[in-house]
Coordinates of C-alpha atoms in Angstrom, one line a residue:
X21 CA 8.1 27.9 -12.1
X22 CA 6.1 27.8 -8.8
X23 CA 7.5 25.9 -5.8
X24 CA 5.8 25.1 -2.7
X25 CA 5.2 28.0 -0.4
X26 CA 7.7 28.2 2.4
X27 CA 6.5 28.1 5.9
X28 CA 8.0 27.2 9.2
X29 CA 7.1 23.6 10.5
X30 CA 7.2 23.1 14.2
X31 CA 9.6 20.7 15.9
X32 CA 7.8 17.6 17.0
X33 CA 8.9 16.4 20.5
X34 CA 8.1 12.8 21.4
X35 CA 7.8 13.0 25.2
X36 CA 6.3 10.0 26.7
X37 CA 4.6 11.9 29.5
X38 CA 2.8 14.1 26.9
X39 CA 1.9 11.4 24.4
X40 CA 0.4 9.3 27.4
X41 CA -1.5 12.2 28.7
X42 CA -2.8 13.1 25.2
X43 CA -3.9 9.7 24.5
X44 CA -5.9 9.6 27.7
X45 CA -7.8 12.9 26.6
X46 CA -8.4 11.6 23.0
X47 CA -9.8 8.6 24.6
X48 CA -12.1 10.4 27.0
X49 CA -13.2 12.7 24.2
X50 CA -14.3 9.7 21.9
X51 CA -12.0 10.7 19.3
X52 CA -12.5 7.6 16.8
X53 CA -13.3 7.2 13.4
X54 CA -17.0 6.3 14.3
X55 CA -17.2 9.1 16.7
X56 CA -16.0 11.8 14.3
X57 CA -18.2 10.5 11.4
X58 CA -21.3 10.6 13.7
X59 CA -20.3 14.1 14.9
X60 CA -21.3 15.5 11.4
X61 CA -22.7 12.7 9.5
X62 CA -21.7 10.5 6.4
X63 CA -22.4 13.2 3.8
X64 CA -20.1 15.6 5.3
X65 CA -17.6 12.9 6.0
X66 CA -17.7 12.2 2.4
X67 CA -17.3 15.8 1.5
X68 CA -14.2 16.0 3.6
X69 CA -12.7 13.3 1.8
X70 CA -13.1 15.4 -1.2
X71 CA -11.3 18.3 0.4
X72 CA -14.6 20.4 1.3
X73 CA -15.4 21.1 4.9
X74 CA -18.5 23.2 4.5
X75 CA -20.9 20.5 5.3
X76 CA -19.2 19.6 8.4
X77 CA -19.0 23.1 9.7
X78 CA -22.7 23.6 9.1
X79 CA -23.3 20.3 11.2
X80 CA -21.1 21.5 14.0
X81 CA -23.0 24.9 14.0
X82 CA -26.2 23.2 15.2
X83 CA -24.4 21.2 18.1
X84 CA -23.1 22.3 21.5
X85 CA -19.4 22.5 21.7
X86 CA -18.0 19.2 23.4
X87 CA -14.3 18.0 23.7
X88 CA -14.9 15.8 20.6
X89 CA -16.1 18.7 18.5
X90 CA -13.2 20.8 19.6
X91 CA -10.6 18.1 18.8
X92 CA -12.2 17.2 15.4
X93 CA -12.3 21.1 14.5
X94 CA -8.6 21.3 15.3
X95 CA -7.3 18.2 13.7
X96 CA -9.7 17.0 11.1
X97 CA -10.9 20.5 9.8
X98 CA -7.6 22.1 10.5
X99 CA -9.2 25.2 12.1
X100 CA -8.5 27.3 15.3
X101 CA -10.8 27.0 18.4
X102 CA -11.0 29.3 21.5
X103 CA -8.2 28.7 24.1
X104 CA -11.0 27.9 26.7
X105 CA -12.4 25.0 24.6
X106 CA -9.0 23.6 24.0
X107 CA -8.3 23.6 27.8
X108 CA -11.6 21.8 28.4
X109 CA -10.7 19.2 25.6
X110 CA -7.3 18.6 27.0
X111 CA -7.4 18.6 30.7
X112 CA -4.9 15.9 31.4
X113 CA -2.1 16.8 29.0
X114 CA -2.8 20.6 28.9
X115 CA -2.6 23.1 26.1
X116 CA 0.9 24.5 27.0
X117 CA 2.5 20.9 26.8
X118 CA 0.8 20.4 23.4
X119 CA 2.3 23.5 22.2
X120 CA 5.8 22.6 23.5
X121 CA 5.5 19.3 21.7
X122 CA 4.6 20.9 18.4
X123 CA 1.0 19.6 18.3
X124 CA -0.7 23.1 18.8
X125 CA 0.2 26.7 18.4
X126 CA -1.3 29.7 20.0
X127 CA -2.9 32.5 17.9
X128 CA -4.0 36.0 18.5
X129 CA -2.6 38.9 20.4
X130 CA -3.8 37.7 23.8
X131 CA -3.6 34.0 23.0
X132 CA -7.3 33.8 22.7
X133 CA -7.1 31.0 20.0
X134 CA -5.4 27.6 19.6
X135 CA -4.6 26.3 16.1
X136 CA -3.3 22.8 15.1
X137 CA 0.3 22.6 14.3
X138 CA -0.2 19.0 13.1
X139 CA -2.8 16.9 11.6
X140 CA -3.9 14.3 14.2
X141 CA -6.5 11.8 13.0
X142 CA -8.2 8.6 14.2
X143 CA -7.5 5.6 12.0
X144 CA -9.1 2.3 12.1
X145 CA -8.1 -1.0 10.5
X146 CA -8.6 -4.8 10.3
X147 CA -5.9 -7.4 9.9
X148 CA -5.5 -11.0 10.5
X149 CA -5.2 -10.2 14.5
X150 CA -8.5 -8.4 14.3
X151 CA -9.7 -4.9 14.5
X152 CA -7.7 -2.1 15.7
X153 CA -7.5 1.8 16.0
X154 CA -4.8 4.3 16.4
X155 CA -4.4 8.1 16.2
X156 CA -1.8 9.2 13.5
X157 CA -0.1 12.5 13.5
X158 CA 1.4 14.0 10.3
X159 CA 1.8 17.5 8.7
X160 CA -1.1 19.7 8.0
X161 CA -2.4 19.4 4.4
X162 CA -3.3 22.0 1.8
X163 CA -6.9 22.4 3.0
X164 CA -5.6 23.5 6.6
X165 CA -2.6 25.5 5.4
X166 CA -4.4 27.4 2.6
X167 CA -1.5 26.9 0.3
X168 CA 0.8 24.3 -1.2
X169 CA 2.6 22.0 1.3
X170 CA 6.3 22.3 2.3
X171 CA 9.0 20.1 0.6
X172 CA 9.6 18.7 4.2
X173 CA 6.0 17.7 4.5
X174 CA 5.2 14.4 6.3
X175 CA 2.5 12.6 4.8
X176 CA -0.4 10.9 6.7
X177 CA -2.7 8.1 5.9
X178 CA -3.6 7.7 2.2
X179 CA -4.6 5.1 -0.3
X180 CA -1.0 4.0 -0.8
X181 CA -0.8 3.6 3.0
X182 CA -3.7 1.1 3.4
X183 CA -2.6 -0.8 0.2
X184 CA 0.8 -1.4 1.6
X185 CA -0.5 -2.2 5.1
X186 CA -2.8 -4.8 3.7
X187 CA -0.1 -6.2 1.5
X188 CA 2.1 -7.0 4.5
X189 CA 2.2 -10.8 5.0
X190 CA 0.5 -11.6 8.5
X191 CA 2.8 -14.2 9.6
X192 CA 5.0 -13.7 12.7
X193 CA 8.7 -13.1 12.2
X194 CA 11.6 -11.8 14.2
X195 CA 12.8 -8.7 12.5
X196 CA 11.2 -6.3 10.1
X197 CA 12.7 -3.4 8.1
X198 CA 10.4 -0.5 7.2
X199 CA 12.4 1.4 4.6
X200 CA 11.3 4.9 4.3
X201 CA 8.9 4.9 7.3
X202 CA 7.5 8.5 6.9
X203 CA 4.8 8.9 9.7
X204 CA 5.5 5.4 11.0
X205 CA 2.4 3.7 10.0
X206 CA 3.9 0.8 8.2
X207 CA 6.2 0.1 11.0
X208 CA 3.4 0.2 13.4
X209 CA 1.5 -2.4 11.4
X210 CA 4.5 -4.5 11.0
X211 CA 5.0 -4.5 14.8
X212 CA 1.8 -6.5 15.2
X213 CA 3.5 -9.5 13.5
X214 CA 7.2 -8.9 14.4
X215 CA 9.3 -9.0 17.7
X216 CA 11.1 -6.0 16.5
X217 CA 11.1 -3.4 13.9
X218 CA 13.9 -1.1 12.4
X219 CA 12.3 2.1 10.8
X220 CA 14.5 4.3 8.6
X221 CA 14.1 7.5 6.9
X222 CA 16.2 10.3 5.4
X223 CA 14.0 13.0 7.2
X224 CA 14.6 13.8 10.7
X225 CA 11.2 15.3 11.0
X226 CA 9.5 12.1 9.6
X227 CA 11.3 10.1 12.3
X228 CA 10.1 12.6 15.1
X229 CA 6.7 12.3 13.9
X230 CA 6.9 8.4 13.6
X231 CA 8.4 8.2 17.1
X232 CA 5.5 10.5 18.3
X233 CA 3.0 8.2 16.7
X234 CA 4.5 5.1 18.3
X235 CA 4.5 6.6 21.7
X236 CA 1.0 8.0 21.3
X237 CA -0.4 4.6 20.6
X238 CA 1.7 2.7 23.3
X239 CA 3.9 0.8 20.6
X240 CA 7.2 -0.4 21.6
X241 CA 9.8 -2.5 19.8
X242 CA 10.6 0.1 16.9
X243 CA 13.9 1.5 16.5
X244 CA 14.1 4.7 14.5
X245 CA 17.2 5.2 12.3
X246 CA 18.2 8.2 10.1
X247 CA 19.7 7.6 6.7
X248 CA 19.1 7.1 3.1
X249 CA 17.8 3.7 1.7
X250 CA 19.8 0.8 3.1
X251 CA 22.6 2.8 4.5
X252 CA 21.2 2.8 8.2
X253 CA 21.1 -1.1 8.0
X254 CA 24.3 -1.9 6.2
X255 CA 25.3 -5.5 6.9
X256 CA 21.9 -6.5 8.5
X257 CA 19.3 -8.9 7.3
X258 CA 15.7 -9.0 8.0
X259 CA 12.9 -11.6 8.0
X260 CA 10.7 -9.1 6.2
X261 CA 11.2 -5.8 4.4
X262 CA 8.3 -3.4 3.7
X263 CA 8.5 -0.1 2.1
X264 CA 6.5 2.5 0.3
X265 CA 9.5 4.4 -1.1
X266 CA 9.6 7.9 -2.4
X267 CA 9.3 6.7 -5.9
X268 CA 7.6 9.5 -7.7
X269 CA 9.4 10.5 -10.8
X270 CA 10.2 14.3 -10.6
X271 CA 12.2 16.5 -13.1
X272 CA 15.6 17.3 -11.9
X273 CA 15.2 21.0 -12.7
X274 CA 15.3 24.3 -10.9
X275 CA 11.9 25.4 -9.6
X276 CA 10.4 21.8 -9.5
X277 CA 9.5 21.1 -5.8
X278 CA 11.2 18.0 -4.3
X279 CA 9.0 16.7 -1.7
X280 CA 10.9 14.4 0.8
X281 CA 8.0 12.0 1.4
X282 CA 7.8 11.0 -2.3
X283 CA 10.8 12.2 -4.1
X284 CA 13.9 10.1 -3.6
X285 CA 16.2 12.4 -5.6
X286 CA 17.2 10.2 -8.4
X287 CA 16.4 10.4 -12.1
X288 CA 13.2 8.5 -13.5
X289 CA 12.6 5.2 -11.6
X290 CA 16.2 4.7 -10.4
X291 CA 15.2 4.8 -6.9
X292 CA 12.8 1.9 -7.3
X293 CA 15.4 -0.1 -9.2
X294 CA 18.0 0.8 -6.3
X295 CA 15.8 -0.5 -3.7
X296 CA 14.7 -3.6 -5.5
X297 CA 18.3 -4.5 -6.3
X298 CA 19.3 -4.1 -2.7
X299 CA 16.8 -6.6 -1.3
X300 CA 18.9 -9.7 -1.9
X301 CA 21.6 -8.3 0.5
X302 CA 19.2 -7.6 3.4
X303 CA 16.8 -10.7 3.5
X304 CA 17.6 -13.7 5.5
X305 CA 17.0 -17.0 3.7
X306 CA 13.3 -17.4 3.2
X307 CA 12.7 -13.7 4.1
X308 CA 10.1 -11.8 2.1
X309 CA 9.6 -8.2 1.0
X310 CA 6.4 -6.3 0.1
X311 CA 6.6 -2.9 -1.7
X312 CA 4.9 -0.4 -3.7
X313 CA 6.6 1.2 -6.6
X314 CA 6.4 2.6 -10.2
X315 CA 8.5 2.0 -13.3
X316 CA 8.9 3.7 -16.6
X317 CA 7.9 2.7 -20.1
X318 CA 10.1 4.0 -22.7
X319 CA 10.4 3.9 -26.5
X320 CA 10.4 0.3 -27.5
X321 CA 10.8 -0.9 -23.9
X322 CA 8.0 -2.5 -21.8
X323 CA 7.8 -1.3 -18.2
X324 CA 7.5 -4.9 -16.7
X325 CA 10.4 -6.1 -18.7
X326 CA 12.5 -3.1 -17.0
X327 CA 11.5 -4.5 -13.7
X328 CA 12.3 -8.0 -14.8
X329 CA 15.8 -7.0 -15.8
X330 CA 16.5 -5.6 -12.3
X331 CA 16.2 -9.2 -10.9
X332 CA 18.0 -11.0 -13.7
X333 CA 21.0 -11.8 -11.6
X334 CA 19.3 -12.9 -8.3
X335 CA 18.0 -16.1 -6.9
X336 CA 15.0 -14.3 -5.4
X337 CA 11.2 -15.3 -6.1
X338 CA 9.6 -12.3 -7.6
X339 CA 5.9 -11.3 -8.2
X340 CA 5.1 -8.0 -9.7
X341 CA 1.6 -6.9 -10.1
X342 CA 1.0 -3.7 -12.3
X343 CA -2.4 -2.3 -11.2
X344 CA -2.4 0.9 -13.4
X345 CA -0.6 2.8 -16.1
X346 CA -0.6 6.5 -16.6
X347 CA 0.5 8.3 -19.7
X348 CA 2.9 11.4 -19.1
X349 CA 0.4 14.2 -18.8
X350 CA -1.8 12.2 -16.4
X351 CA 1.1 11.3 -14.3
X352 CA 2.5 14.9 -14.3
X353 CA -0.9 16.3 -13.3
X354 CA -1.5 13.7 -10.5
X355 CA 1.7 14.6 -8.7
X356 CA 1.5 18.4 -9.2
X357 CA -1.8 18.5 -7.8
X358 CA -0.7 16.2 -4.9
X359 CA 1.8 19.0 -4.0
X360 CA -1.0 21.6 -3.6
X361 CA -0.5 23.4 -6.9
X362 CA -3.9 24.0 -8.3
X363 CA -4.8 23.4 -12.1
X364 CA -5.5 26.5 -14.0
X365 CA -2.7 28.6 -12.6
X366 CA 0.5 29.5 -14.1
X367 CA 2.5 27.6 -11.8
X368 CA 0.5 24.3 -12.5
X369 CA 1.1 24.8 -16.2
X370 CA 4.9 25.5 -15.9
X371 CA 5.1 22.4 -13.8
X372 CA 3.4 20.4 -16.4
X373 CA 5.7 21.7 -19.0
X374 CA 8.8 20.7 -16.9
X375 CA 7.5 17.1 -16.5
X376 CA 6.7 16.7 -20.1
X377 CA 10.0 17.9 -21.2
X378 CA 11.6 15.4 -18.9
X379 CA 9.5 12.4 -20.2
X380 CA 10.3 13.6 -23.8
X381 CA 14.0 14.0 -23.2
X382 CA 14.3 10.6 -21.6
X383 CA 11.8 8.8 -24.1
X384 CA 9.2 7.8 -21.5
X385 CA 6.0 6.9 -22.9
X386 CA 4.1 5.9 -19.6
X387 CA 4.5 5.0 -16.0
X388 CA 3.3 1.7 -14.4
X389 CA 2.2 1.5 -10.8
X390 CA 1.9 -1.7 -8.6
X391 CA 3.0 -4.1 -6.1
X392 CA 6.3 -6.0 -5.7
X393 CA 6.6 -9.2 -3.6
X394 CA 10.0 -10.8 -3.3
X395 CA 11.2 -14.0 -1.3
X396 CA 14.8 -15.0 -0.8
X397 CA 15.6 -18.6 -1.4
X398 CA 15.2 -20.8 1.6
X399 CA 18.9 -22.0 1.0
X400 CA 21.4 -19.6 -0.4
X401 CA 22.1 -20.0 -3.9
X402 CA 19.0 -22.0 -4.7
X403 CA 17.2 -21.3 -7.9
X404 CA 14.1 -19.1 -8.1
X405 CA 10.7 -20.7 -8.2
X406 CA 8.6 -17.8 -9.2
X407 CA 9.0 -15.2 -11.7
X408 CA 5.7 -13.7 -12.3
X409 CA 5.1 -10.2 -13.9
X410 CA 1.5 -9.3 -14.7
X411 CA -1.0 -6.8 -15.2
X412 CA -4.1 -6.9 -13.0
X413 CA -6.2 -3.7 -13.7
X414 CA -9.4 -5.0 -12.9
X415 CA -11.3 -4.7 -9.5
X416 CA -10.0 -7.0 -6.9
X417 CA -11.9 -9.4 -4.8
X418 CA -13.3 -8.8 -1.4
X419 CA -10.3 -8.4 1.0
X420 CA -11.5 -6.8 4.3
X421 CA -7.9 -7.3 5.9
X422 CA -6.0 -6.6 2.7
X423 CA -4.0 -8.8 0.3
X424 CA -1.5 -10.0 2.9
X425 CA -3.0 -13.4 3.4
X426 CA -3.3 -13.8 -0.5
X427 CA 0.5 -12.9 -0.8
X428 CA 1.3 -15.7 2.0
X429 CA -0.9 -18.3 0.3
X430 CA 0.6 -17.7 -3.1
X431 CA 4.1 -18.0 -1.7
X432 CA 3.3 -21.3 -0.1
X433 CA 1.5 -22.5 -3.2
X434 CA 4.8 -21.8 -5.1
X435 CA 6.8 -23.9 -2.5
X436 CA 4.1 -26.7 -2.6
X437 CA 4.2 -26.6 -6.5
X438 CA 7.9 -26.5 -6.9
X439 CA 8.3 -29.8 -5.0
X440 CA 5.8 -31.7 -7.1
X441 CA 6.4 -33.0 -10.7
X442 CA 3.3 -34.2 -12.6
X443 CA 3.3 -37.6 -11.1
X444 CA 3.4 -36.1 -7.5
X445 CA 0.7 -33.7 -8.6
X446 CA -1.5 -36.5 -9.9
X447 CA -1.2 -38.2 -6.6
X448 CA -2.2 -35.1 -4.7
X449 CA -5.6 -34.2 -3.2
X450 CA -7.0 -30.7 -4.2
X451 CA -10.3 -29.1 -3.0
X452 CA -11.8 -26.0 -4.4
X453 CA -11.5 -22.7 -2.3
X454 CA -14.7 -21.5 -0.5
X455 CA -14.8 -18.3 -2.4
X456 CA -14.8 -19.7 -5.9
X457 CA -18.1 -19.6 -7.9
X458 CA -18.9 -20.7 -11.5
X459 CA -20.7 -18.6 -14.1
X460 CA -22.5 -20.3 -17.0
X461 CA -23.8 -18.3 -20.0
X462 CA -26.2 -20.1 -22.6
X463 CA -27.6 -19.3 -25.9
X464 CA -31.4 -19.0 -25.8
X465 CA -33.0 -22.5 -25.8
X466 CA -29.7 -24.2 -25.7
X467 CA -29.0 -26.7 -23.0
X468 CA -25.2 -26.7 -23.2
X469 CA -23.5 -23.6 -21.8
X470 CA -21.3 -21.5 -24.4
X471 CA -19.2 -19.8 -21.8
X472 CA -18.1 -21.1 -18.4
X473 CA -16.1 -18.9 -16.1
X474 CA -14.5 -19.6 -12.6
X475 CA -14.8 -16.7 -10.4
X476 CA -12.7 -16.0 -7.3
X477 CA -14.6 -13.9 -4.7
X478 CA -11.5 -12.8 -2.7
X479 CA -7.8 -12.3 -3.5
X480 CA -7.3 -10.8 -6.8
X481 CA -10.7 -11.6 -8.0
X482 CA -9.5 -13.7 -10.9
X483 CA -11.9 -14.9 -13.6
X484 CA -10.7 -18.1 -15.4
X485 CA -12.4 -19.3 -18.6
X486 CA -13.2 -23.0 -18.3
X487 CA -13.9 -25.8 -20.6
X488 CA -16.0 -28.9 -19.8
X489 CA -13.1 -30.7 -18.5
X490 CA -11.7 -28.0 -16.2
X491 CA -15.2 -27.0 -14.9
X492 CA -15.8 -30.9 -14.2
X493 CA -12.5 -31.1 -12.3
X494 CA -13.2 -28.1 -10.2
X495 CA -16.7 -29.4 -9.4
X496 CA -15.4 -32.7 -8.2
X497 CA -12.4 -31.3 -6.3
X498 CA -13.5 -31.8 -2.7
X499 CA -10.3 -33.3 -1.4
X500 CA -11.4 -37.0 -1.4
X501 CA -10.1 -38.2 -4.6
X502 CA -6.7 -37.7 -6.0
X503 CA -6.0 -35.4 -9.1
X504 CA -5.3 -38.5 -11.1
X505 CA -8.5 -40.2 -10.0
X506 CA -10.6 -37.2 -10.9
X507 CA -8.8 -36.9 -14.3
X508 CA -9.5 -40.6 -15.1
X509 CA -13.2 -40.3 -14.2
X510 CA -13.5 -37.3 -16.4
X511 CA -11.6 -39.0 -19.4
X512 CA -13.9 -42.1 -18.9
X513 CA -17.1 -39.9 -18.8
X514 CA -16.2 -37.8 -21.9
X515 CA -14.4 -40.7 -23.7
X516 CA -11.0 -39.0 -24.3
X517 CA -7.6 -40.4 -23.9
X518 CA -6.6 -40.2 -20.2
X519 CA -2.9 -39.3 -20.9
X520 CA -3.9 -36.6 -23.4
X521 CA -6.5 -35.1 -20.9
X522 CA -3.9 -35.1 -18.0
X523 CA -1.4 -33.3 -20.1
X524 CA -4.0 -30.7 -21.0
X525 CA -5.4 -30.4 -17.4
X526 CA -2.2 -30.5 -15.1
X527 CA -0.7 -27.3 -16.2
X528 CA -3.9 -25.4 -15.9
X529 CA -4.4 -27.0 -12.4
X530 CA -1.1 -25.7 -11.3
X531 CA -2.1 -22.2 -12.4
X532 CA -5.3 -22.6 -10.3
X533 CA -3.2 -23.7 -7.3
X534 CA -1.0 -20.7 -7.6
X535 CA -4.0 -18.4 -8.0
X536 CA -5.8 -19.8 -5.0
X537 CA -8.8 -21.3 -6.7
X538 CA -7.6 -24.7 -5.8
X539 CA -6.0 -25.5 -2.5
X540 CA -4.0 -28.7 -1.3
X541 CA -6.5 -30.6 0.8

C-alpha cells in the first residue's frame, strides 16, 4: 500500500517579537480575505477552492508585483518568490526571522528564492460579537507540496472548522476546554466568550502552530497542554468543552497512513465513544459541550442507537444531529483523497481495499456524521431533560453567525419546558418567532388549502406540517393571550371540544417551542 510521502517539516517557533512584527507587515500589505480575492478575482478564487491555481497565476501575471501579491503567492498559491520581493513584503520582521521561525525557507544555490514552509491564510468570520478576521498558519497542503501530506500534518481551515466554530454557544463563561486543538482555531473562537481556554493536543507540532496563531493574532488567555484526550486535564472541570476530535475511522493495518489531525489511533468509532463518555467527568453543573463526530452503522444496529447507548448511564442532556451518512466505499474514498492519494492510482485502490476489508470484517454498513450537544444537569444527580437523536439531512436555515445561538436557545427551551406541566403551559404566553412563515397549497379552484406548512427561516430550517388548528394557533400567537385562551378561542370557532383540542395541540406546541418556531413571550 502507498503511505504519505515523507518530508521534513520545519520546526515552528512562536516568538512574540517575530509574530508581532509579522502581523504588522501583513496588515500593511492588506493581506485580508477581501484583499486576496480582489487581487485575482472571484473566478480565480473559486478555482483555488477547487485546488487549481492557473487562473490566479494568469491574473497575477498582468499585475505589478506588490507586497500583497508576494504574500499571496507564497502562502495561498504555495509558490516561491524572488528573495528581493520577500524582503520588500516583510520589511519589519525580515526574511531571516521568518526562516528561523519555520515560516519560510530559502531556495536556490545562492538563496535567490524564498518558499513557504507553512500555509498562512487570512480568515474572516462573523459571530455574536460581530465580524472578525485573523491569519491562520497550518501545514502546506497537497497543492503546494506536490505530493501527499505528512502523517504529522497540521490542518488549517476547512468546512468542519467553520461548522464547529459556528456551533459554539455564544454565551460568556469562565473556562473552556478545546480538546484536540489542531491549529488552535477553536480555542481562539472560544476565547472570545471565555475568561480562559485550555487547548490540548497529542501533537507537539500542532501545539507549536496553535501557539504561533494565538500570538500572531494578539490573543492571550489560552493555555496549551500536550497529551491524549482528557489526560492533560485529569480532575478538572469546565463550563464548556468544544472538540473536533480525530474521529476518522482508519483501518489498523500496515501501510495505511495514520494522520495525527484526523486519526485518534483507535478502532472504528471508539475514539468518539471515549470522548463522549468522558464529558460527564469534565463539565461543571450546567456546563455544555459542542462537538463533531461520526459513528458506525453495523449489521442490525442503527448508528444513532449506538450513540444513544454511550449516554445510557449519565444524567446529561444530549442532542445528536446526524447531518449525513456515507456508505463504506464513499467514506473510504473521501478520506483517502483527503490524505492526498489520487484516484486512479494503484496506491488509491490498495487503500480502498484496506478500508473495505476493515468495514467488512467489523460488519460496518455505513458511517453517520453530525453534531453532538451535551449539557450537564444544573444539580448533580438531576434527571436528564433532553434526549434527542435525529437526522437532519436537509439544507439548514440562514445562520450567518452559525448555529451557536440556536443551540443556546434550544437548551433554554428545554429548561423552560421542563419546568411547566400542561396547566402551566396553558397559562404561558407564546409568540411566533420572527423568521417563521407559512406556506399554503391549494387545488385549482379550491378556497381551502390542501397543505399548510410552517417554515423556519433560520436555525435548522425546519418545516412543520400544520392542520387548521395549529396554523390558527401560530397565527394568533403574538404574546398577548395565554396558550389556554387561544386554544379556547379556536375550539369555539371550529366547534370542537376544548379539552380534546388542548390534548392535541399542547404536545405539538412543546415541539414548536423546542424547535424555536414559538418563543416564550
